[in-house]
Protein backbone atom coordinates (compact mmCIF):
# COMPACT_ATOMS: atom_id res chain seq x y z
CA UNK A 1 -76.75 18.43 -113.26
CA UNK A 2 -74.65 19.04 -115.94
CA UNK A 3 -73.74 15.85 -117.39
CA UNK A 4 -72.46 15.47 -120.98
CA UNK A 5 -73.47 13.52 -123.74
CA UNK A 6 -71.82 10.18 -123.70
CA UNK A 7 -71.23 7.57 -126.51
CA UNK A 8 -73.68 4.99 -124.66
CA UNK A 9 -76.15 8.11 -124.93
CA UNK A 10 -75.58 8.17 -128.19
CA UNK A 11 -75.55 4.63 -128.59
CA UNK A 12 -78.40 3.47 -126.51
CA UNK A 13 -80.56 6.11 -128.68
CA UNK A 14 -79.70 4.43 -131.92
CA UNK A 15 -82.38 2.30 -133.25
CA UNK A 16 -81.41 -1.12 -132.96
CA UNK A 17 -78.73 -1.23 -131.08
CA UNK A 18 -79.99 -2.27 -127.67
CA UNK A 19 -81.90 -5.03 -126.82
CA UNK A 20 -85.91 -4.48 -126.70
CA UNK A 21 -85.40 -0.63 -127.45
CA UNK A 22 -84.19 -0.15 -123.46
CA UNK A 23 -82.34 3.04 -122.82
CA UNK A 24 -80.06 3.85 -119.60
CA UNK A 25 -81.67 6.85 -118.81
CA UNK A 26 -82.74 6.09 -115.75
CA UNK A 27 -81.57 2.42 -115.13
CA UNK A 28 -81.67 1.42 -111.40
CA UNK A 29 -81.73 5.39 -111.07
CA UNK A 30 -78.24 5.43 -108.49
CA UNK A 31 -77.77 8.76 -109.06
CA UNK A 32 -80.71 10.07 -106.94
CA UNK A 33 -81.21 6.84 -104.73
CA UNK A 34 -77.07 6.57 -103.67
CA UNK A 35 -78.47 6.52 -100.12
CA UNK A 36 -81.15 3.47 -100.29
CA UNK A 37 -78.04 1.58 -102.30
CA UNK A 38 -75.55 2.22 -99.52
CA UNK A 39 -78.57 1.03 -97.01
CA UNK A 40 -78.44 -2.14 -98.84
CA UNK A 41 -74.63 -2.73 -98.52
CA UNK A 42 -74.86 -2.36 -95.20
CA UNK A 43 -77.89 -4.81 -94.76
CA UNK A 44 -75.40 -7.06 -96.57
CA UNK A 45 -72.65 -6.48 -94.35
CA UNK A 46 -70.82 -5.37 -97.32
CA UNK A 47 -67.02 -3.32 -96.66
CA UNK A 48 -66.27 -2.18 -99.81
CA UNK A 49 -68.28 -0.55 -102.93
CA UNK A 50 -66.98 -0.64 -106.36
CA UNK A 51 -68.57 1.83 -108.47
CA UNK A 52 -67.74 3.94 -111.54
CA UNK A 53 -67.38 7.01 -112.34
CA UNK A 54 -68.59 8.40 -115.56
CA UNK A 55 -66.22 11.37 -117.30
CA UNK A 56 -68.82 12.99 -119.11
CA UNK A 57 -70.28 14.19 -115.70
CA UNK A 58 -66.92 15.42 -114.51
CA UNK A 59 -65.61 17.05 -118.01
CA UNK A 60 -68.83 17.12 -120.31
CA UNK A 61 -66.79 17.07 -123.10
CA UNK A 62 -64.13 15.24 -122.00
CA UNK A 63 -61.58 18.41 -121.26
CA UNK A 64 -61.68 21.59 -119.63
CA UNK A 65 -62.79 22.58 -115.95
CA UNK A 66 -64.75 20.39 -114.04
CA UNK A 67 -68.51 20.28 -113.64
CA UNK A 68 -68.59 21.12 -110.07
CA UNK A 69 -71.93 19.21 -110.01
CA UNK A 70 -70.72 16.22 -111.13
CA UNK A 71 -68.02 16.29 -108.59
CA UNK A 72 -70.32 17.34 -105.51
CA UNK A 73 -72.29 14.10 -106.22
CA UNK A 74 -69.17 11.72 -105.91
CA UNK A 75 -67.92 13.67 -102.47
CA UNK A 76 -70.74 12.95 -101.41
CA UNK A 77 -71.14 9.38 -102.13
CA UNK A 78 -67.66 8.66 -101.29
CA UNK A 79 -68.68 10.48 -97.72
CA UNK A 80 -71.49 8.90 -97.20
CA UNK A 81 -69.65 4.99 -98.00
CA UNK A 82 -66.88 6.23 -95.18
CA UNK A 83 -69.63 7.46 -92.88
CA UNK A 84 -70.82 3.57 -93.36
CA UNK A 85 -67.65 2.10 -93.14
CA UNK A 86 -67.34 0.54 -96.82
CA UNK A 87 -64.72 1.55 -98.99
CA UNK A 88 -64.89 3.32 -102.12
CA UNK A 89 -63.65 1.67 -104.82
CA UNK A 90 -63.37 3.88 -107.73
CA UNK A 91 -63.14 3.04 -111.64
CA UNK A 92 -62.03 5.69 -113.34
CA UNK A 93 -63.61 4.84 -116.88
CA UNK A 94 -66.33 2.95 -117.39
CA UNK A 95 -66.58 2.60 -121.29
CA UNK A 96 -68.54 6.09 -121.42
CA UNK A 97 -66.28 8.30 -123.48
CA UNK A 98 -67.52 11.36 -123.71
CA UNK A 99 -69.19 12.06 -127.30
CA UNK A 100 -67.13 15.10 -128.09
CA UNK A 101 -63.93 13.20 -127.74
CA UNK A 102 -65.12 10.52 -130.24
CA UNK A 103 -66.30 12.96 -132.26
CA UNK A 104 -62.47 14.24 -132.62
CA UNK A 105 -61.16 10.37 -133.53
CA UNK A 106 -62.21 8.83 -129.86
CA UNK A 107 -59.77 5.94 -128.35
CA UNK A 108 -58.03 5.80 -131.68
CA UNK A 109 -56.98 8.94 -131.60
CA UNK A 110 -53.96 9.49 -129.87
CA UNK A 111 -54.72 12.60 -128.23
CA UNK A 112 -57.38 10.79 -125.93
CA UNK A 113 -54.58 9.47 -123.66
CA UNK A 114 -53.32 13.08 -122.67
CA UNK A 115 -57.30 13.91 -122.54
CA UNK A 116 -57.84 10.71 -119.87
CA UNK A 117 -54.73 11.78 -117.60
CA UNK A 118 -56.72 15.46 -117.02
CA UNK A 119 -59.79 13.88 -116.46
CA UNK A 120 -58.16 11.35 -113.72
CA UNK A 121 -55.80 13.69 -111.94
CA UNK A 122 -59.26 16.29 -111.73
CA UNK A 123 -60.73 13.47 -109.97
CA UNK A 124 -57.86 12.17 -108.04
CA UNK A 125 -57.40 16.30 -106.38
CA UNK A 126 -61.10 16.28 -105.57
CA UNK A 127 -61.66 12.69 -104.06
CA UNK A 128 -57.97 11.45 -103.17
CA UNK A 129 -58.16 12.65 -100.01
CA UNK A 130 -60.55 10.08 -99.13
CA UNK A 131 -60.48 7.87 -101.95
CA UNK A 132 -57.50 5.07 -101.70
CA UNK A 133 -58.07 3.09 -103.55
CA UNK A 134 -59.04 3.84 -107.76
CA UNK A 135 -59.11 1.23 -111.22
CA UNK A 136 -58.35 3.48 -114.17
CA UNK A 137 -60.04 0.94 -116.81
CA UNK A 138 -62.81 -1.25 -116.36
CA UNK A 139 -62.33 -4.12 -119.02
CA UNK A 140 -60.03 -2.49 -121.41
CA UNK A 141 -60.01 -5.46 -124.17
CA UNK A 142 -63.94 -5.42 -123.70
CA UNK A 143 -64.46 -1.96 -124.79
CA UNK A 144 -62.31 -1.94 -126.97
CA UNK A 145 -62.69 -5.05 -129.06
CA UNK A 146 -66.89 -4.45 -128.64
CA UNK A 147 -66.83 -1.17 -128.98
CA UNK A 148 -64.19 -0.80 -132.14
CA UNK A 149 -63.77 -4.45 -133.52
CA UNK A 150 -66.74 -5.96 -133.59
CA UNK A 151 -69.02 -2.98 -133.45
CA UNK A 152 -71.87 -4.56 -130.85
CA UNK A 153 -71.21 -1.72 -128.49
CA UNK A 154 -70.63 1.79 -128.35
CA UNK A 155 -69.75 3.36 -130.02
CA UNK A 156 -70.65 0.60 -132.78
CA UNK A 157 -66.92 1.06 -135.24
CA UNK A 158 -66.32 -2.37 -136.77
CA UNK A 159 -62.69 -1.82 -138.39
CA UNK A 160 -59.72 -3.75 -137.14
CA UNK A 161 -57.50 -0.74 -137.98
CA UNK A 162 -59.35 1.41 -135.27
CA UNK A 163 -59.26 -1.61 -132.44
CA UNK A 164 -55.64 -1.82 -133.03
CA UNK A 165 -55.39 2.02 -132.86
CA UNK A 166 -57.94 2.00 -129.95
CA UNK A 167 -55.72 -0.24 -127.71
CA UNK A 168 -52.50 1.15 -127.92
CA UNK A 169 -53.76 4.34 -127.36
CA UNK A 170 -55.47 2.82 -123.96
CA UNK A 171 -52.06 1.13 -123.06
CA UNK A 172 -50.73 4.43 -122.85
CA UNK A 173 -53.55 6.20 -121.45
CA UNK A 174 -53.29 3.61 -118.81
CA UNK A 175 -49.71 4.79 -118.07
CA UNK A 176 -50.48 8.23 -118.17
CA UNK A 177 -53.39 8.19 -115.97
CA UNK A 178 -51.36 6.23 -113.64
CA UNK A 179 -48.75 8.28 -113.32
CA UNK A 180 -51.38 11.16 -113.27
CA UNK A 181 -52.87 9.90 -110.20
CA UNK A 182 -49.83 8.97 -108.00
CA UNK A 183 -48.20 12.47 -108.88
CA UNK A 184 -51.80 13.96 -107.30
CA UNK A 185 -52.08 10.95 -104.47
CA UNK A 186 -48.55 9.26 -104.42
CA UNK A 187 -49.89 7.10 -101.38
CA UNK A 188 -52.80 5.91 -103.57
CA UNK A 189 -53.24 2.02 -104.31
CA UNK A 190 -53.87 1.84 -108.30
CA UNK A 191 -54.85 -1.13 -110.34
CA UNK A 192 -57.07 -1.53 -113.46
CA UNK A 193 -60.15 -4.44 -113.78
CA UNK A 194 -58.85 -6.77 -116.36
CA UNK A 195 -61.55 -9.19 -118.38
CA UNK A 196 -59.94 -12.38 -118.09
CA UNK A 197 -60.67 -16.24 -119.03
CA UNK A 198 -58.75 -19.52 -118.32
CA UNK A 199 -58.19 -20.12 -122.12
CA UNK A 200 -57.52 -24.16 -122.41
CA UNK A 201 -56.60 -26.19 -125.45
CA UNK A 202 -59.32 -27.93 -127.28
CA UNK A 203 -57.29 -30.70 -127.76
CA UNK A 204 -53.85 -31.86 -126.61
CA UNK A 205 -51.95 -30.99 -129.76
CA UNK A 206 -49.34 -28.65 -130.45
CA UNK A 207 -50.88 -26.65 -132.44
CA UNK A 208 -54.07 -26.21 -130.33
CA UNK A 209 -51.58 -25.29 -127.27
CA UNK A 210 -50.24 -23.06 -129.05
CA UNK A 211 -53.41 -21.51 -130.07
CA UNK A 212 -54.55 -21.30 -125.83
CA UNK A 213 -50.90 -19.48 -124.91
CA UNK A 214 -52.21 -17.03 -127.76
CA UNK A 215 -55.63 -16.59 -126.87
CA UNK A 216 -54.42 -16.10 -123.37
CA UNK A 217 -51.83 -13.34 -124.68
CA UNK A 218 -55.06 -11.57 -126.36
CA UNK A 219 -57.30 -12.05 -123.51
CA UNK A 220 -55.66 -11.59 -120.84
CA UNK A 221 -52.59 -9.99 -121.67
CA UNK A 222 -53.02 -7.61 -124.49
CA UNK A 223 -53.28 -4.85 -121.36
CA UNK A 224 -51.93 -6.22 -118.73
CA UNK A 225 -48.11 -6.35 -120.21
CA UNK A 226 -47.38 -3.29 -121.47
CA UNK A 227 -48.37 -2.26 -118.00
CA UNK A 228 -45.65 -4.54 -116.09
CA UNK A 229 -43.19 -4.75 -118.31
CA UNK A 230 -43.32 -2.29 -121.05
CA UNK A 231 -44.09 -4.72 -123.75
CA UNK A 232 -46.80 -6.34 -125.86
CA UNK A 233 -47.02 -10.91 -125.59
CA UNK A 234 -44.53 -12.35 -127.27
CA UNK A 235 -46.99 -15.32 -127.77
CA UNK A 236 -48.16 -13.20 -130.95
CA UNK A 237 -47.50 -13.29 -133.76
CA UNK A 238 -46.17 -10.57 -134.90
CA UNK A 239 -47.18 -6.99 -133.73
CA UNK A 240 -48.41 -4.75 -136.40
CA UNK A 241 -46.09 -1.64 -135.08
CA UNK A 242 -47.55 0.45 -138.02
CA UNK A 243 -51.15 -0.35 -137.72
CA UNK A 244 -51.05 0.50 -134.06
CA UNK A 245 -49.53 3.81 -134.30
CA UNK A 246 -46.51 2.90 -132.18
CA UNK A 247 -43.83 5.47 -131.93
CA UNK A 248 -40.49 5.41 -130.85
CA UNK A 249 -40.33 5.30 -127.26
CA UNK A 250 -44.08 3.97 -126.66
CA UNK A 251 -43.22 1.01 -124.92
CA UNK A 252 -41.46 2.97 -122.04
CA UNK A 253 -44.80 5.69 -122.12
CA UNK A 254 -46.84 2.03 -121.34
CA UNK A 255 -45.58 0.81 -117.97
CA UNK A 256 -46.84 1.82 -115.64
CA UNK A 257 -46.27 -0.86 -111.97
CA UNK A 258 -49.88 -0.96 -110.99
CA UNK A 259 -50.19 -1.80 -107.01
CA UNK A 260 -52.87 -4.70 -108.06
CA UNK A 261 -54.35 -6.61 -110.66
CA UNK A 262 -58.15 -6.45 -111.12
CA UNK A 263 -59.44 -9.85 -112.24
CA UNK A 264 -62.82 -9.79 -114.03
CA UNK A 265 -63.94 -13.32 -114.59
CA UNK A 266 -67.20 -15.01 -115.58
CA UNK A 267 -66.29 -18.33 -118.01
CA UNK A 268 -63.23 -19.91 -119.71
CA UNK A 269 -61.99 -20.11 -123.12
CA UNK A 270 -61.71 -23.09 -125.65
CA UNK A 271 -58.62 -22.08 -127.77
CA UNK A 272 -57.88 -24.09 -130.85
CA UNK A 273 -55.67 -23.57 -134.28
CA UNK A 274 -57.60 -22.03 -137.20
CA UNK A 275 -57.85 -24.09 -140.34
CA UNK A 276 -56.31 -22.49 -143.29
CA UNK A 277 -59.35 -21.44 -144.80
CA UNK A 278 -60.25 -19.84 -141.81
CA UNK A 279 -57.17 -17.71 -142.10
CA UNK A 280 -57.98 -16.71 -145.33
CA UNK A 281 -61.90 -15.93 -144.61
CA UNK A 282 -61.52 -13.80 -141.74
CA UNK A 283 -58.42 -11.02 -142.48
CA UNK A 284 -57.53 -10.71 -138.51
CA UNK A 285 -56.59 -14.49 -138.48
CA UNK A 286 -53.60 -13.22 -139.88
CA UNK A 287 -52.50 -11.20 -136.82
CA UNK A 288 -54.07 -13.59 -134.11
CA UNK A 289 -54.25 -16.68 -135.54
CA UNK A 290 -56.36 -18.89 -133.23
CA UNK A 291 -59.60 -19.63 -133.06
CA UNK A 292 -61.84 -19.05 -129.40
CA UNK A 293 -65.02 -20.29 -127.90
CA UNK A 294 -67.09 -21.23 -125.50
CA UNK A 295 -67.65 -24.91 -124.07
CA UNK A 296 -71.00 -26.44 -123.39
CA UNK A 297 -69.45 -29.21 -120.79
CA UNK A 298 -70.89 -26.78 -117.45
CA UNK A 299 -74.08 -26.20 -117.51
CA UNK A 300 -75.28 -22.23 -118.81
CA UNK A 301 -76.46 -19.27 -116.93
CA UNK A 302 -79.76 -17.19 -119.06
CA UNK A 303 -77.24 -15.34 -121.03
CA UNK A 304 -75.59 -18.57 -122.06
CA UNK A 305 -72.30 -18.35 -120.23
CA UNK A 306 -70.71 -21.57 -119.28
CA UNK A 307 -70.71 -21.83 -115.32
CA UNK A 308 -66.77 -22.72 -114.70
CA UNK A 309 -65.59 -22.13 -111.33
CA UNK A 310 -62.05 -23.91 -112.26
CA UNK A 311 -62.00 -21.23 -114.32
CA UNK A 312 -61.78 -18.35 -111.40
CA UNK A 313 -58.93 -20.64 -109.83
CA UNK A 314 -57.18 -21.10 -112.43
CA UNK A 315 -56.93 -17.62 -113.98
CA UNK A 316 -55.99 -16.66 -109.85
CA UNK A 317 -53.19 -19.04 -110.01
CA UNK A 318 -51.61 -18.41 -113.30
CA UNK A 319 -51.30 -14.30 -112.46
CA UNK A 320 -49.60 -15.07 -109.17
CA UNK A 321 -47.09 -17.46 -111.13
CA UNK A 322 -46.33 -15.16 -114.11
CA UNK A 323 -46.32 -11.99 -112.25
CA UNK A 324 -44.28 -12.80 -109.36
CA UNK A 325 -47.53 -12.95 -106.62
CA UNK A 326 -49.27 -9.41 -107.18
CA UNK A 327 -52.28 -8.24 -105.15
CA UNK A 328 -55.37 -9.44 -107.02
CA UNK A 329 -58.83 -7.73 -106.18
CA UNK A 330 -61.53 -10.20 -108.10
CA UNK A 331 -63.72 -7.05 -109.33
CA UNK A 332 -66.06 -8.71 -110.98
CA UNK A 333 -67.94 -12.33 -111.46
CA UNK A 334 -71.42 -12.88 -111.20
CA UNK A 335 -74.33 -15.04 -113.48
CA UNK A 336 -77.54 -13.92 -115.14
CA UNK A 337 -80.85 -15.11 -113.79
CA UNK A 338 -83.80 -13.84 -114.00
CA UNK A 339 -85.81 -15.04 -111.31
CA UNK A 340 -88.22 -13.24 -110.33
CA UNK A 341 -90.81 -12.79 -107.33
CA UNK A 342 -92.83 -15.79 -106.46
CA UNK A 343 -96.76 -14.89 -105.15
CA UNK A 344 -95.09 -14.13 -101.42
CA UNK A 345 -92.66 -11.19 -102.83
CA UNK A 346 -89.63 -13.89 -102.96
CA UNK A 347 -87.01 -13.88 -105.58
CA UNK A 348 -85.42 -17.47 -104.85
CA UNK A 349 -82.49 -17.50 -106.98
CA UNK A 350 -80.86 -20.59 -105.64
CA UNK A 351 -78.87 -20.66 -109.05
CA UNK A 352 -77.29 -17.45 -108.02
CA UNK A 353 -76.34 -18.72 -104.68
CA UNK A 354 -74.36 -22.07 -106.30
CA UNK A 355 -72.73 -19.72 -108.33
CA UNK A 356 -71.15 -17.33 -106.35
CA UNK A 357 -70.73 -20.59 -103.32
CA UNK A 358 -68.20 -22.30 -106.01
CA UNK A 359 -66.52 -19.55 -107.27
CA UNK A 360 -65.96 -18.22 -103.87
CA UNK A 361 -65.07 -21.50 -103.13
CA UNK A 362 -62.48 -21.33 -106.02
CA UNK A 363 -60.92 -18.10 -104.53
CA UNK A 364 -60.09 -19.58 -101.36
CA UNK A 365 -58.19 -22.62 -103.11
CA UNK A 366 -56.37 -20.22 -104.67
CA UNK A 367 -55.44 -18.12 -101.94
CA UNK A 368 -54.83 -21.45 -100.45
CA UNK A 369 -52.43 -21.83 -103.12
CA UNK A 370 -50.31 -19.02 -102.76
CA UNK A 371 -52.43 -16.42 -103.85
CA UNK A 372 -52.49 -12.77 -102.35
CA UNK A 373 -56.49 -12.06 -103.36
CA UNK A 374 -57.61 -8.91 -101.45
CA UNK A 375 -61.12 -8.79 -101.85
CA UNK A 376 -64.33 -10.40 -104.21
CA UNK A 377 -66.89 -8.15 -105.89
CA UNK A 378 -69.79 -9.61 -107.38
CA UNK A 379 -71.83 -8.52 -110.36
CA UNK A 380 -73.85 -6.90 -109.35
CA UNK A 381 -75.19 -4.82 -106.32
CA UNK A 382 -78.71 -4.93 -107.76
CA UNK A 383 -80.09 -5.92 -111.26
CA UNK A 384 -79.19 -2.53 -113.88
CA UNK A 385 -78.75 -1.81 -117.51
CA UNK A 386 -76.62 -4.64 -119.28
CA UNK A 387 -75.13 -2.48 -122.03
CA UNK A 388 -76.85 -4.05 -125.33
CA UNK A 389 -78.78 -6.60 -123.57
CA UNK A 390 -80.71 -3.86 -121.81
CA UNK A 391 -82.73 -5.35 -118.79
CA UNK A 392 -83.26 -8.28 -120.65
CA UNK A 393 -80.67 -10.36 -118.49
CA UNK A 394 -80.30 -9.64 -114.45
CA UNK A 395 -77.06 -9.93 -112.55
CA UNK A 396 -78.51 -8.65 -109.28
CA UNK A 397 -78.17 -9.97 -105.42
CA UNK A 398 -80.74 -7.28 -105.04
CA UNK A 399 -84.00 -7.25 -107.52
CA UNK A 400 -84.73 -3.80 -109.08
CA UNK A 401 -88.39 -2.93 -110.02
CA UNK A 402 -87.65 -0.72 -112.79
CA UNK A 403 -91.20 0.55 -112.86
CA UNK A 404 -90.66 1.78 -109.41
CA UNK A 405 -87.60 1.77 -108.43
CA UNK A 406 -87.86 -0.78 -105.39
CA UNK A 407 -84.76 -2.71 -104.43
CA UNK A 408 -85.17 -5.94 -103.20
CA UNK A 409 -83.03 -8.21 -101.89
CA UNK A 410 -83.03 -12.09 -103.41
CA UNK A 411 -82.53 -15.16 -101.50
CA UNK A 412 -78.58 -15.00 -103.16
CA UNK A 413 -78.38 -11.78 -101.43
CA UNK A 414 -79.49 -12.93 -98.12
CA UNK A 415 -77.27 -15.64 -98.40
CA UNK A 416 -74.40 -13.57 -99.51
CA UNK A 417 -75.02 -10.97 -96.39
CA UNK A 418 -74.44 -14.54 -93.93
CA UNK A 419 -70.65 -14.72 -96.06
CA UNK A 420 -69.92 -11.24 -95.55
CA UNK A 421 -70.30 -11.15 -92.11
CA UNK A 422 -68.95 -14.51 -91.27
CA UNK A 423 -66.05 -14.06 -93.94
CA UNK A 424 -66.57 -17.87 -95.00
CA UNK A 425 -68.52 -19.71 -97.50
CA UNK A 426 -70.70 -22.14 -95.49
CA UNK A 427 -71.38 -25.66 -96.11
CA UNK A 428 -73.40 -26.97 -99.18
CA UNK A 429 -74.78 -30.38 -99.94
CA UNK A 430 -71.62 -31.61 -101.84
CA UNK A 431 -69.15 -31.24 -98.83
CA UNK A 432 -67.67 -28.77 -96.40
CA UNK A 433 -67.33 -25.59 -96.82
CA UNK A 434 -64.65 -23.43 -96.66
């Protein structure tokens, strides 16, 4: 229907690049089964939908009029979720840059921010009526740092100089789309979905202390300041002005007083101090010098994630306290099992259900705490395409047949359905529930 070319279409068609040769050309095939998805929500006693809308399908190559198409299928999704009584939750950008604008230097070119704030007030005129509530980024260090740094996703640059390029330009895209969308829809609520870890110390020294406050300023922060208050962590560093491409006035372009913070959150973060060597082996030491990984004290989810539900609580708790108590909308957190059907047609994913029980769980301490959480989105729906895992690793309350299509809901998603409607995580073996 008029779609562009996108750099995960490019990037998914690159030999090598994604897990098992999978493409997501079809994937769990939303596009022309939106109605059978929204059936399952509401067999789940689900109230609100966060999905994503991809630019190349609104500007297929990334500027100029819209592709009325493209458009038409949204309004009618969005209508549909209304007509169901679920709310559409709408990311604006969902790491699929169109391929013409990373042709012409992508998100380290400058330009791209002026290019995003089209795109999102073309979408807030045609679905702001009914849309209230919109995240312009979906995991902006992700993309980013994946996508620019470290090369493992699209669109597979591994240069320092074009990540640091690559997020200022999105702090100020960011800005501008946000100030694009309230000037279409002033009375719209606007956030963006943060990827964030609890980073903790390795040890108690200074040094590895100091490490955690600046693996936290990278990890969580790197985004989410310039946004509040016009400025990049002061926990760096240093901040390489001319490597970014900052220009006078740019940290005034970045603010932008988002009406919620989206809170992406899967694991925590082991932050300690870099040895010397270190420093010298690996040339961004120099601007971030600390060293971050995983910890193998919880036990690990198929992709090899470190279950942490601390971790959720935590991250909750230190937004509220830094940020003077903003709304918080947990937009993502989820595990990858894959379980699959026993002889009877059963997925019993009982993993999935202790994950999502103590990280709920976790939540409601923190809103215990003080916290003003809005809402909890788990990843995923139904099992998809994992970026450059493929459909090696599922995420799913609902199990996807890729062959044919068939959705089917897992024993997590049964038991996730009895939460929605009661609004309460019931009682497990280890005590009561909340």
């Amino acid at each position: 229907d008029g779609k562009g070319e996108s750099i995960w279409d490019r990037f998914a068609h690159t030999p090598g690049k994604i897990k098992n040769r999978d493409t997501g050309d079809v994937a769990c095939d939303s596009y022309h089964r939106w109605r059978e998805d929204i059936a399952l929500m509401r067999a789940m006693n689900l109230n609100s939908y966060r999905f994503s809308i991809s630019w190349p399908r609104i500007q297929p190559a990334g500027s100029g009029p819209a592709n009325f198409k493209g458009i038409d299928y949204y309004s009618r999704l969005v209508d549909a979720l209304l007509e169901a009584r679920t709310r559409p939750f709408v990311t604006l950008y969902h790491w699929d840059l169109p391929q013409a604008l990373e042709d012409a230097g992508g998100w380290p070119n400058r330009d791209t921010a002026s290019r995003f704030a089209d795109y999102v007030e073309i979408a807030a005129r045609a679905l702001g009526d009914r849309v209230s509530d919109w995240m312009l980024f979906n995991e902006p260090s992700a993309f980013t740092d994946l996508g620019y740094l470290e090369g493992t996703h699209a669109p597979g640059r591994n240069s320092l100089f074009d990540f640091l390029r690559a997020s200022h330009t999105v702090n100020l895209a960011q800005a501008a789309g946000f100030h694009a969308l309230k000037a279409t829809r002033p009375s719209a609520r606007v956030g963006t979905a943060f990827s964030m870890s609890a980073c903790e110390p390795a040890t108690n020294s200074e040094e590895d202390k100091l490490a955690a406050e600046r693996a936290h300023a990278i990890t969580n922060l790197w985004f989410l300041e310039p946004a509040l208050k016009g400025r990049y962590p002061e926990a760096l560093a240093f901040l390489p002005e001319t490597a970014m491409g900052i220009k006078s006035g740019d940290l005034d372009k970045m603010r932008a007083p988002l009406d919620f913070v989206g809170i992406n959150l899967y694991y925590r973060t082991i932050a300690s101090a870099p040895s010397a060597m270190e420093r010298i082996s690996h040339a961004q030491q120099w601007l971030f010098p600390v060293k971050m990984g995983a910890s193998s004290q919880g036990p690990k989810t198929d992709n090899g994630w470190e279950v942490w539900p601390q971790a959720l609580h935590d991250m909750v708790m230190r937004i509220t306290r830094d940020f003077n108590r903003p709304q918080i909308e947990i937009t993502e957190s989820g595990c990858a099992y894959n379980d699959g059907p026993d002889a009877n047609g059963v997925i019993r994913d009982t993993r999935r259900v202790a994950y999502h029980r103590q990280y709920l769980q976790a939540v409601a301490r923190a809103i215990a705490g003080g916290a003003d959480v809005r809402g909890y989105h788990a990843w995923t729906l139904m099992d998809n395409f994992e970026w450059a895992d493929g459909f090696s690793q599922r995420f799913g309350l609902a199990y996807v047949d890729f062959k044919s299509q068939q959705r089917t809901l897992k024993e997590s998603g049964r038991w996730y359905a009895k939460v929605a409607a009661e609004n309460r995580v019931g009682p497990d073996r280890s005590g009561p529930g909340l």
